[in-house]
Amino acid sequence: KSSTKAMEKELVTCSLQGKEKAALNRSQIFQIPGVKDSETKVIVVLGKAGMGKSILVQKICQDWSNGEFSQFEFVFWFDCKQISLSEKQYSLKDLLLEFFVKPQGESKEIFEYILQNPTKVLLLFDGFEGLHDHENFPRCSASHPEKDLCSVKELLSGLIQKKILNGCTLLLTARPKDKVYQYVSKVDKTFEVVGFSPQQRELYITKYFEGLPYRDKALKLIKEREYLFSHCYSPLLCRFVCFLCETVLEMGDQSLPSTLTTVLLKFVQQKLTPMQTDVTAMQNQESLAALARIAWYLGEKHQSAMKSDLFPSKEVKEFALKYRFFLPFAFPRCSDSEEEEFGSAFSDFVIQNFLGAFHLMLSEEIKDKSLTKYLSFPSKKKKLSNWLDLVPRFLAGLLFLQDDPDFCSLSNKDVKQSTKKQKTLLKYIRKLQINELCPERLLDLLHCIYETQSNYLLQHVALRLKPDLSFLGVVLTPPDVHVLHYILKRSRKEFSLDLRNSSIDVQGLKDLVGLKNVSSFRASLSDTVKLWKSLEQTKDYELLRASTEKFVLDPFKAKTMKDVSDLSELIEMQKKMINCVQDASGCSGYEIPAIKNLRKLEFALGPVCGLQGFLKLVEILGAFPSLQHLDLDALSENGIEDEGAKSLSEVFPTLTSLETLNLSQNKITDVGAEKLATALPSLSSLKTLSLYNNNICDFGAEKLAKVLPVMTSLRVIDVQYNKITGAGAQQLTDSLRKCPHIKNLMMWNPTIPYGVLEHLQQLDSRISV
């Protein structure tokens, strides 16, 4: 079973803005083009707790030992939560050759070889967030850092600053919301471990139960509990669910718990019950309460490990290790004469979070009125740390499980205090301004409410959600989608959802879009096209048509080449869909309403890909019959130049609804202006034309002046900040006299003498200076 933990998971490269994503193989992790071999390379692996970052690090070590990653002769692996506890000072030699593994040969010669060949060294720091505290990360100030004694944090700082072992490769793992970039000045590569796809979840579960007679039954049982199956995208939680399912089936039961809280409650209860007597039950309850207190206070300090001598008693320590709530480890010794020290770490973050919530539930020190600060839904900034982000969910769940036999078996506390805390939670949520919560806090609230399984609270929240729900740029995990779907389904309102850049999977998008009370949605084009292709393959034409009618595209802003490619794919999709939907509905033709109704299209690819992307965009502009506003003005200038202007002018006859054309700051010269002028009269609806800040001279101005009288729909034209002189300005002014329909001509240019421009304005007040 443990081998399945190392199952291949998809890795996703992730820019800090989370804009574009692509699958990454393990073999590509250390490929960093454009970085000199002689410079230290820093790679950051992001991933939520339980996603398999530590397993990935172990797999890298295993692969290296089997001959892969042959560019490295030395690989050192450090668990940050363990080494952060050491208060001793070490030299670099101690860190590498004592902390990790003692070499069989002469350590001095090996260390000298490492210093002379840093490019052959890979250092893996797993759980970087465990090394720094809330405020700062110490800088390495040693004059000879490779020989002087320093703290572990200072040595790592020296490696990152390239003061130590410059040329080595550093790989740091951290949680996505962690402030890793505050402490690492330059990161050469970032990618994120995103967990299991639905197919990988099934594969993991099948492998977990491999060889057991109830394998198929276990998979069916877990998949029937959709909420638990959604949590199986996390490898760690998948293991919890599988363990519990195994226990349930062996006991002859036929159902699994419905919430994460009850899964953990049964998990802990099942660990303790088989060996428990009436006498040990009381001792276990006391020891569990002590561990819960430790879980909370370590979590508050962003820690999950401690020195073993800090357990409150020998009994608590033995209890923690016996039931594997904690795992032991030994601190390295610099010499054989030193006394050996031991530490203990929580076996995983889920157990620590559950026990932390258990402490808040039982603690008499935490009064019912102060309980709500640990939920912190309304705040955009203050929130429980990354270490405790499951605590609010478990706390809400436990508050509604105080009469549950499993809960009672773990606690001997009076339920009156718990009842007061439950009433406090109810009162708090009733007063909460749910429609004012930011998306992240709203999701936190939905998870907490789901864990309570209180019909009253579920209905209360469902009725108070605002009709326009935006999750733009917020990563939606499978459990997020499940609770959102579950609560939306309970509401009588109609909802509009914005799911762009949310990394939602196809199944999640299908579930939300399929809700009858979701009247419209926005999603990333690639996600939407994937959904439609999936529905087409499964011949679900009814949902295919319904989802196309709900999809909203307007306004659309293309910021990358992928945006343009996705838009092209959408047009291709429409051509295919006309046939398949036609077969299903019997209609003579079908257009995707979002394409038909697109009115505003912005283009902002910048100078590198501007021309290439625009030429591709021009090919499909005619597919948008209602396009009214085409905006090519971007802060980072697109630079479509004359070639782009020529291509655009060729499709003007198809843009019959275009009212606003903004070609500002695109390096268009007289050549492009002439091409535009020739075709502009075919834009029969054009009201506003902007050629602001281009390179148009008098020749271009003359060509524009000639066509203005026949552009009877035009109201505003802007040719400011070009290279037009007084002669060109005079030609535009003469043409303006024949254009009573034009209300404003903006033509201030640094090359037009101010006196000339002022005189022209006196001749015609529609000229702006």
mmCIF file of C-alpha atoms in Angstrom, residues 451-729:
data_model
loop_
_atom_site.group_PDB
_atom_site.id
_atom_site.type_symbol
_atom_site.label_atom_id
_atom_site.label_comp_id
_atom_site.label_asym_id
_atom_site.label_seq_id
_atom_site.Cartn_x
_atom_site.Cartn_y
_atom_site.Cartn_z
ATOM 1 C CA GLU A 451 -19.310 19.878 7.737
ATOM 2 C CA THR A 452 -22.130 20.729 10.184
ATOM 3 C CA GLN A 453 -24.716 18.986 7.946
ATOM 4 C CA SER A 454 -27.229 21.332 9.600
ATOM 5 C CA ASN A 455 -30.243 21.755 7.302
ATOM 6 C CA TYR A 456 -30.989 25.100 8.898
ATOM 7 C CA LEU A 457 -27.481 26.497 8.258
ATOM 8 C CA LEU A 458 -27.290 25.041 4.753
ATOM 9 C CA GLN A 459 -30.594 26.688 3.823
ATOM 10 C CA HIS A 460 -29.681 29.937 5.597
ATOM 11 C CA VAL A 461 -26.468 30.318 3.566
ATOM 12 C CA ALA A 462 -28.074 29.193 0.294
ATOM 13 C CA LEU A 463 -30.726 31.897 0.556
ATOM 14 C CA ARG A 464 -28.204 34.646 1.296
ATOM 15 C CA LEU A 465 -25.717 34.098 -1.508
ATOM 16 C CA LYS A 466 -25.543 36.977 -3.958
ATOM 17 C CA PRO A 467 -26.739 36.155 -7.492
ATOM 18 C CA ASP A 468 -23.422 37.127 -9.144
ATOM 19 C CA LEU A 469 -20.702 34.862 -7.751
ATOM 20 C CA SER A 470 -17.177 35.503 -8.990
ATOM 21 C CA PHE A 471 -14.313 33.072 -8.416
ATOM 22 C CA LEU A 472 -12.066 34.799 -10.956
ATOM 23 C CA GLY A 473 -8.457 33.755 -10.308
ATOM 24 C CA VAL A 474 -9.399 31.646 -7.247
ATOM 25 C CA VAL A 475 -8.304 28.009 -7.520
ATOM 26 C CA LEU A 476 -11.364 25.764 -7.143
ATOM 27 C CA THR A 477 -10.441 22.297 -5.896
ATOM 28 C CA PRO A 478 -12.809 19.325 -6.362
ATOM 29 C CA PRO A 479 -14.084 19.645 -2.738
ATOM 30 C CA ASP A 480 -14.680 23.402 -3.301
ATOM 31 C CA VAL A 481 -16.789 22.607 -6.359
ATOM 32 C CA HIS A 482 -18.733 19.936 -4.484
ATOM 33 C CA VAL A 483 -19.777 22.188 -1.565
ATOM 34 C CA LEU A 484 -20.567 25.061 -3.932
ATOM 35 C CA HIS A 485 -22.756 22.769 -6.056
ATOM 36 C CA TYR A 486 -24.407 21.253 -2.972
ATOM 37 C CA ILE A 487 -25.430 24.644 -1.558
ATOM 38 C CA LEU A 488 -26.377 26.327 -4.874
ATOM 39 C CA LYS A 489 -28.725 23.418 -5.549
ATOM 40 C CA ARG A 490 -30.617 24.272 -2.330
ATOM 41 C CA SER A 491 -31.272 27.880 -3.340
ATOM 42 C CA ARG A 492 -34.324 29.157 -5.202
ATOM 43 C CA LYS A 493 -32.281 32.027 -6.714
ATOM 44 C CA GLU A 494 -30.737 32.142 -10.176
ATOM 45 C CA PHE A 495 -26.964 32.497 -10.248
ATOM 46 C CA SER A 496 -24.331 33.840 -12.602
ATOM 47 C CA LEU A 497 -20.885 32.273 -12.066
ATOM 48 C CA ASP A 498 -17.461 33.582 -13.079
ATOM 49 C CA LEU A 499 -15.061 30.613 -13.071
ATOM 50 C CA ARG A 500 -12.240 32.052 -15.192
ATOM 51 C CA ASN A 501 -8.684 31.080 -14.183
ATOM 52 C CA SER A 502 -10.036 28.880 -11.405
ATOM 53 C CA SER A 503 -8.328 25.638 -12.577
ATOM 54 C CA ILE A 504 -11.707 23.913 -12.296
ATOM 55 C CA ASP A 505 -11.728 20.405 -13.775
ATOM 56 C CA VAL A 506 -14.133 19.284 -16.503
ATOM 57 C CA GLN A 507 -16.356 17.289 -14.144
ATOM 58 C CA GLY A 508 -16.655 20.226 -11.750
ATOM 59 C CA LEU A 509 -17.532 22.620 -14.568
ATOM 60 C CA LYS A 510 -20.104 20.149 -15.881
ATOM 61 C CA ASP A 511 -21.728 19.821 -12.432
ATOM 62 C CA LEU A 512 -22.020 23.576 -11.847
ATOM 63 C CA VAL A 513 -23.146 24.451 -15.376
ATOM 64 C CA GLY A 514 -25.710 21.656 -15.257
ATOM 65 C CA LEU A 515 -27.566 23.239 -12.327
ATOM 66 C CA LYS A 516 -30.942 24.547 -13.460
ATOM 67 C CA ASN A 517 -30.613 27.695 -11.329
ATOM 68 C CA VAL A 518 -27.237 28.633 -12.904
ATOM 69 C CA SER A 519 -28.478 30.914 -15.652
ATOM 70 C CA SER A 520 -25.089 32.021 -17.022
ATOM 71 C CA PHE A 521 -21.388 31.373 -16.510
ATOM 72 C CA ARG A 522 -17.977 32.574 -17.567
ATOM 73 C CA ALA A 523 -15.037 30.193 -17.667
ATOM 74 C CA SER A 524 -11.626 30.003 -19.306
ATOM 75 C CA LEU A 525 -12.085 29.240 -23.000
ATOM 76 C CA SER A 526 -9.889 26.130 -22.850
ATOM 77 C CA ASP A 527 -11.934 24.747 -19.918
ATOM 78 C CA THR A 528 -15.197 25.497 -21.736
ATOM 79 C CA VAL A 529 -14.073 23.867 -24.983
ATOM 80 C CA LYS A 530 -12.892 20.790 -23.014
ATOM 81 C CA LEU A 531 -16.333 20.554 -21.425
ATOM 82 C CA TRP A 532 -18.144 20.796 -24.760
ATOM 83 C CA LYS A 533 -15.862 18.216 -26.370
ATOM 84 C CA SER A 534 -16.509 15.892 -23.438
ATOM 85 C CA LEU A 535 -20.285 16.347 -23.759
ATOM 86 C CA GLU A 536 -20.019 15.786 -27.496
ATOM 87 C CA GLN A 537 -18.127 12.508 -26.984
ATOM 88 C CA THR A 538 -20.686 11.250 -24.445
ATOM 89 C CA LYS A 539 -23.538 12.414 -26.738
ATOM 90 C CA ASP A 540 -25.045 14.511 -23.934
ATOM 91 C CA TYR A 541 -26.519 16.968 -26.451
ATOM 92 C CA GLU A 542 -29.133 18.329 -24.069
ATOM 93 C CA LEU A 543 -26.526 19.598 -21.587
ATOM 94 C CA LEU A 544 -24.267 20.619 -24.486
ATOM 95 C CA ARG A 545 -26.911 22.941 -25.849
ATOM 96 C CA ALA A 546 -27.909 24.219 -22.395
ATOM 97 C CA SER A 547 -24.277 24.987 -21.515
ATOM 98 C CA THR A 548 -23.658 26.857 -24.783
ATOM 99 C CA GLU A 549 -26.723 29.005 -24.112
ATOM 100 C CA LYS A 550 -25.482 29.808 -20.583
ATOM 101 C CA PHE A 551 -21.897 30.605 -21.630
ATOM 102 C CA VAL A 552 -20.891 34.293 -21.581
ATOM 103 C CA LEU A 553 -17.860 35.601 -23.489
ATOM 104 C CA ASP A 554 -18.504 39.352 -23.613
ATOM 105 C CA PRO A 555 -16.298 41.312 -22.961
ATOM 106 C CA PHE A 556 -13.215 39.273 -23.861
ATOM 107 C CA LYS A 557 -9.589 40.317 -23.412
ATOM 108 C CA ALA A 558 -6.840 38.399 -25.203
ATOM 109 C CA LYS A 559 -3.601 38.680 -23.198
ATOM 110 C CA THR A 560 -1.643 35.640 -24.417
ATOM 111 C CA MET A 561 -1.193 33.632 -27.587
ATOM 112 C CA LYS A 562 -3.143 30.874 -25.843
ATOM 113 C CA ASP A 563 -6.140 33.223 -25.514
ATOM 114 C CA VAL A 564 -6.122 33.779 -29.268
ATOM 115 C CA SER A 565 -5.688 30.039 -29.949
ATOM 116 C CA ASP A 566 -8.549 29.232 -27.565
ATOM 117 C CA LEU A 567 -10.764 31.784 -29.291
ATOM 118 C CA SER A 568 -9.947 30.161 -32.652
ATOM 119 C CA GLU A 569 -10.746 26.740 -31.195
ATOM 120 C CA LEU A 570 -14.086 28.095 -29.965
ATOM 121 C CA ILE A 571 -14.967 29.131 -33.520
ATOM 122 C CA GLU A 572 -13.955 25.677 -34.798
ATOM 123 C CA MET A 573 -16.050 24.126 -32.051
ATOM 124 C CA GLN A 574 -19.069 26.079 -33.250
ATOM 125 C CA LYS A 575 -18.687 24.642 -36.763
ATOM 126 C CA LYS A 576 -18.716 21.094 -35.364
ATOM 127 C CA MET A 577 -21.550 21.808 -32.964
ATOM 128 C CA ILE A 578 -23.857 23.101 -35.684
ATOM 129 C CA ASN A 579 -23.957 19.522 -36.970
ATOM 130 C CA CYS A 580 -24.273 17.588 -33.686
ATOM 131 C CA VAL A 581 -26.830 19.926 -32.088
ATOM 132 C CA GLN A 582 -28.739 20.069 -35.358
ATOM 133 C CA ASP A 583 -29.106 16.273 -35.264
ATOM 134 C CA ALA A 584 -30.374 16.400 -31.692
ATOM 135 C CA SER A 585 -32.828 19.280 -31.981
ATOM 136 C CA GLY A 586 -33.920 19.097 -35.584
ATOM 137 C CA CYS A 587 -33.177 22.799 -36.094
ATOM 138 C CA SER A 588 -31.751 24.035 -39.376
ATOM 139 C CA GLY A 589 -28.736 25.804 -37.886
ATOM 140 C CA TYR A 590 -27.194 26.722 -34.530
ATOM 141 C CA GLU A 591 -24.751 29.362 -33.338
ATOM 142 C CA ILE A 592 -23.108 29.555 -29.937
ATOM 143 C CA PRO A 593 -24.867 32.598 -28.442
ATOM 144 C CA ALA A 594 -21.651 33.824 -26.760
ATOM 145 C CA ILE A 595 -19.963 34.113 -30.183
ATOM 146 C CA LYS A 596 -22.962 35.767 -31.707
ATOM 147 C CA ASN A 597 -23.270 38.238 -28.792
ATOM 148 C CA LEU A 598 -19.617 39.251 -28.341
ATOM 149 C CA ARG A 599 -19.601 43.049 -28.450
ATOM 150 C CA LYS A 600 -16.251 44.076 -26.987
ATOM 151 C CA LEU A 601 -12.886 42.487 -27.799
ATOM 152 C CA GLU A 602 -9.635 43.766 -26.294
ATOM 153 C CA PHE A 603 -6.229 42.719 -27.564
ATOM 154 C CA ALA A 604 -3.194 43.134 -25.263
ATOM 155 C CA LEU A 605 -0.421 40.691 -26.154
ATOM 156 C CA GLY A 606 2.390 43.249 -26.026
ATOM 157 C CA PRO A 607 5.272 43.823 -28.460
ATOM 158 C CA VAL A 608 6.801 40.308 -28.463
ATOM 159 C CA CYS A 609 3.756 38.395 -29.730
ATOM 160 C CA GLY A 610 1.552 41.334 -30.739
ATOM 161 C CA LEU A 611 1.816 41.085 -34.525
ATOM 162 C CA GLN A 612 1.850 37.262 -34.629
ATOM 163 C CA GLY A 613 -1.183 37.031 -32.338
ATOM 164 C CA PHE A 614 -3.098 39.765 -34.127
ATOM 165 C CA LEU A 615 -2.663 38.170 -37.561
ATOM 166 C CA LYS A 616 -4.203 35.001 -36.098
ATOM 167 C CA LEU A 617 -7.017 36.988 -34.469
ATOM 168 C CA VAL A 618 -7.871 38.769 -37.737
ATOM 169 C CA GLU A 619 -8.623 35.389 -39.329
ATOM 170 C CA ILE A 620 -11.608 34.871 -37.005
ATOM 171 C CA LEU A 621 -12.896 38.446 -36.469
ATOM 172 C CA GLY A 622 -15.615 37.944 -39.072
ATOM 173 C CA ALA A 623 -17.123 35.163 -36.906
ATOM 174 C CA PHE A 624 -18.377 37.750 -34.383
ATOM 175 C CA PRO A 625 -21.365 39.387 -36.107
ATOM 176 C CA SER A 626 -22.226 41.683 -33.167
ATOM 177 C CA LEU A 627 -18.702 42.985 -32.491
ATOM 178 C CA GLN A 628 -19.051 46.706 -31.698
ATOM 179 C CA HIS A 629 -15.778 47.578 -29.948
ATOM 180 C CA LEU A 630 -12.307 46.432 -31.040
ATOM 181 C CA ASP A 631 -9.581 47.780 -28.742
ATOM 182 C CA LEU A 632 -5.898 47.335 -29.589
ATOM 183 C CA ASP A 633 -4.596 49.961 -27.156
ATOM 184 C CA ALA A 634 -2.478 48.261 -24.468
ATOM 185 C CA LEU A 635 -0.082 49.572 -21.805
ATOM 186 C CA SER A 636 2.617 47.322 -23.248
ATOM 187 C CA GLU A 637 2.181 48.398 -26.863
ATOM 188 C CA ASN A 638 1.060 45.628 -29.216
ATOM 189 C CA GLY A 639 2.934 47.013 -32.206
ATOM 190 C CA ILE A 640 0.818 45.469 -34.985
ATOM 191 C CA GLU A 641 2.496 47.954 -37.380
ATOM 192 C CA ASP A 642 1.542 48.310 -41.044
ATOM 193 C CA GLU A 643 1.288 44.557 -41.661
ATOM 194 C CA GLY A 644 -1.357 44.215 -38.952
ATOM 195 C CA ALA A 645 -3.220 47.303 -40.177
ATOM 196 C CA LYS A 646 -3.262 45.883 -43.734
ATOM 197 C CA SER A 647 -4.638 42.505 -42.555
ATOM 198 C CA LEU A 648 -7.292 44.221 -40.443
ATOM 199 C CA SER A 649 -8.401 46.457 -43.315
ATOM 200 C CA GLU A 650 -9.038 43.376 -45.450
ATOM 201 C CA VAL A 651 -11.716 42.093 -43.049
ATOM 202 C CA PHE A 652 -13.478 45.466 -42.516
ATOM 203 C CA PRO A 653 -16.372 44.475 -44.819
ATOM 204 C CA THR A 654 -17.269 41.635 -42.394
ATOM 205 C CA LEU A 655 -17.341 43.925 -39.318
ATOM 206 C CA THR A 656 -20.735 45.433 -40.056
ATOM 207 C CA SER A 657 -21.583 46.177 -36.387
ATOM 208 C CA LEU A 658 -18.248 47.773 -35.388
ATOM 209 C CA GLU A 659 -18.786 51.152 -33.687
ATOM 210 C CA THR A 660 -15.450 51.751 -31.925
ATOM 211 C CA LEU A 661 -12.015 50.980 -33.368
ATOM 212 C CA ASN A 662 -9.022 51.790 -31.152
ATOM 213 C CA LEU A 663 -5.668 51.370 -32.949
ATOM 214 C CA SER A 664 -3.696 53.624 -30.590
ATOM 215 C CA GLN A 665 0.025 52.995 -29.971
ATOM 216 C CA ASN A 666 0.625 50.384 -32.645
ATOM 217 C CA LYS A 667 3.507 51.890 -34.702
ATOM 218 C CA ILE A 668 1.322 52.384 -37.786
ATOM 219 C CA THR A 669 2.926 54.570 -40.469
ATOM 220 C CA ASP A 670 1.578 56.220 -43.639
ATOM 221 C CA VAL A 671 1.644 52.829 -45.392
ATOM 222 C CA GLY A 672 -0.762 51.343 -42.853
ATOM 223 C CA ALA A 673 -2.859 54.505 -42.721
ATOM 224 C CA GLU A 674 -3.354 54.345 -46.477
ATOM 225 C CA LYS A 675 -4.523 50.726 -46.303
ATOM 226 C CA LEU A 676 -6.909 51.592 -43.477
ATOM 227 C CA ALA A 677 -8.262 54.674 -45.241
ATOM 228 C CA THR A 678 -9.068 52.682 -48.368
ATOM 229 C CA ALA A 679 -11.195 50.193 -46.414
ATOM 230 C CA LEU A 680 -12.661 52.399 -43.649
ATOM 231 C CA PRO A 681 -15.813 53.377 -45.595
ATOM 232 C CA SER A 682 -16.909 49.723 -45.461
ATOM 233 C CA LEU A 683 -17.312 50.074 -41.661
ATOM 234 C CA SER A 684 -20.852 51.346 -42.011
ATOM 235 C CA SER A 685 -21.512 51.572 -38.240
ATOM 236 C CA LEU A 686 -18.191 53.100 -37.083
ATOM 237 C CA LYS A 687 -18.637 56.014 -34.659
ATOM 238 C CA THR A 688 -15.207 56.332 -32.989
ATOM 239 C CA LEU A 689 -11.776 55.866 -34.584
ATOM 240 C CA SER A 690 -8.565 56.303 -32.593
ATOM 241 C CA LEU A 691 -5.120 56.339 -34.227
ATOM 242 C CA TYR A 692 -3.518 58.057 -31.219
ATOM 243 C CA ASN A 693 0.288 57.861 -30.816
ATOM 244 C CA ASN A 694 1.288 56.152 -34.057
ATOM 245 C CA ASN A 695 3.780 57.225 -36.751
ATOM 246 C CA ILE A 696 1.374 58.734 -39.301
ATOM 247 C CA CYS A 697 2.654 61.714 -41.309
ATOM 248 C CA ASP A 698 0.996 64.141 -43.758
ATOM 249 C CA PHE A 699 0.558 61.543 -46.504
ATOM 250 C CA GLY A 700 -1.440 59.324 -44.155
ATOM 251 C CA ALA A 701 -3.432 62.344 -42.927
ATOM 252 C CA GLU A 702 -4.264 63.220 -46.541
ATOM 253 C CA LYS A 703 -5.572 59.681 -47.227
ATOM 254 C CA LEU A 704 -7.721 59.792 -44.085
ATOM 255 C CA ALA A 705 -9.036 63.269 -44.961
ATOM 256 C CA LYS A 706 -10.273 62.030 -48.343
ATOM 257 C CA VAL A 707 -12.515 59.301 -46.844
ATOM 258 C CA LEU A 708 -13.987 61.227 -43.891
ATOM 259 C CA PRO A 709 -16.901 62.742 -45.883
ATOM 260 C CA VAL A 710 -18.186 59.298 -46.928
ATOM 261 C CA MET A 711 -17.930 57.851 -43.372
ATOM 262 C CA THR A 712 -21.355 59.186 -42.415
ATOM 263 C CA SER A 713 -21.631 57.221 -39.141
ATOM 264 C CA LEU A 714 -18.307 58.572 -37.752
ATOM 265 C CA ARG A 715 -18.584 60.961 -34.789
ATOM 266 C CA VAL A 716 -15.086 61.070 -33.207
ATOM 267 C CA ILE A 717 -11.601 60.695 -34.716
ATOM 268 C CA ASP A 718 -8.339 60.892 -32.745
ATOM 269 C CA VAL A 719 -4.992 61.369 -34.561
ATOM 270 C CA GLN A 720 -3.060 62.994 -31.698
ATOM 271 C CA TYR A 721 0.626 62.296 -31.030
ATOM 272 C CA ASN A 722 1.517 61.307 -34.595
ATOM 273 C CA LYS A 723 3.941 63.115 -36.972
ATOM 274 C CA ILE A 724 1.399 65.253 -38.794
ATOM 275 C CA THR A 725 2.555 68.789 -39.638
ATOM 276 C CA GLY A 726 0.550 71.923 -40.386
ATOM 277 C CA ALA A 727 -0.037 70.782 -44.000
ATOM 278 C CA GLY A 728 -1.657 67.524 -42.926
ATOM 279 C CA ALA A 729 -3.680 69.330 -40.285
#
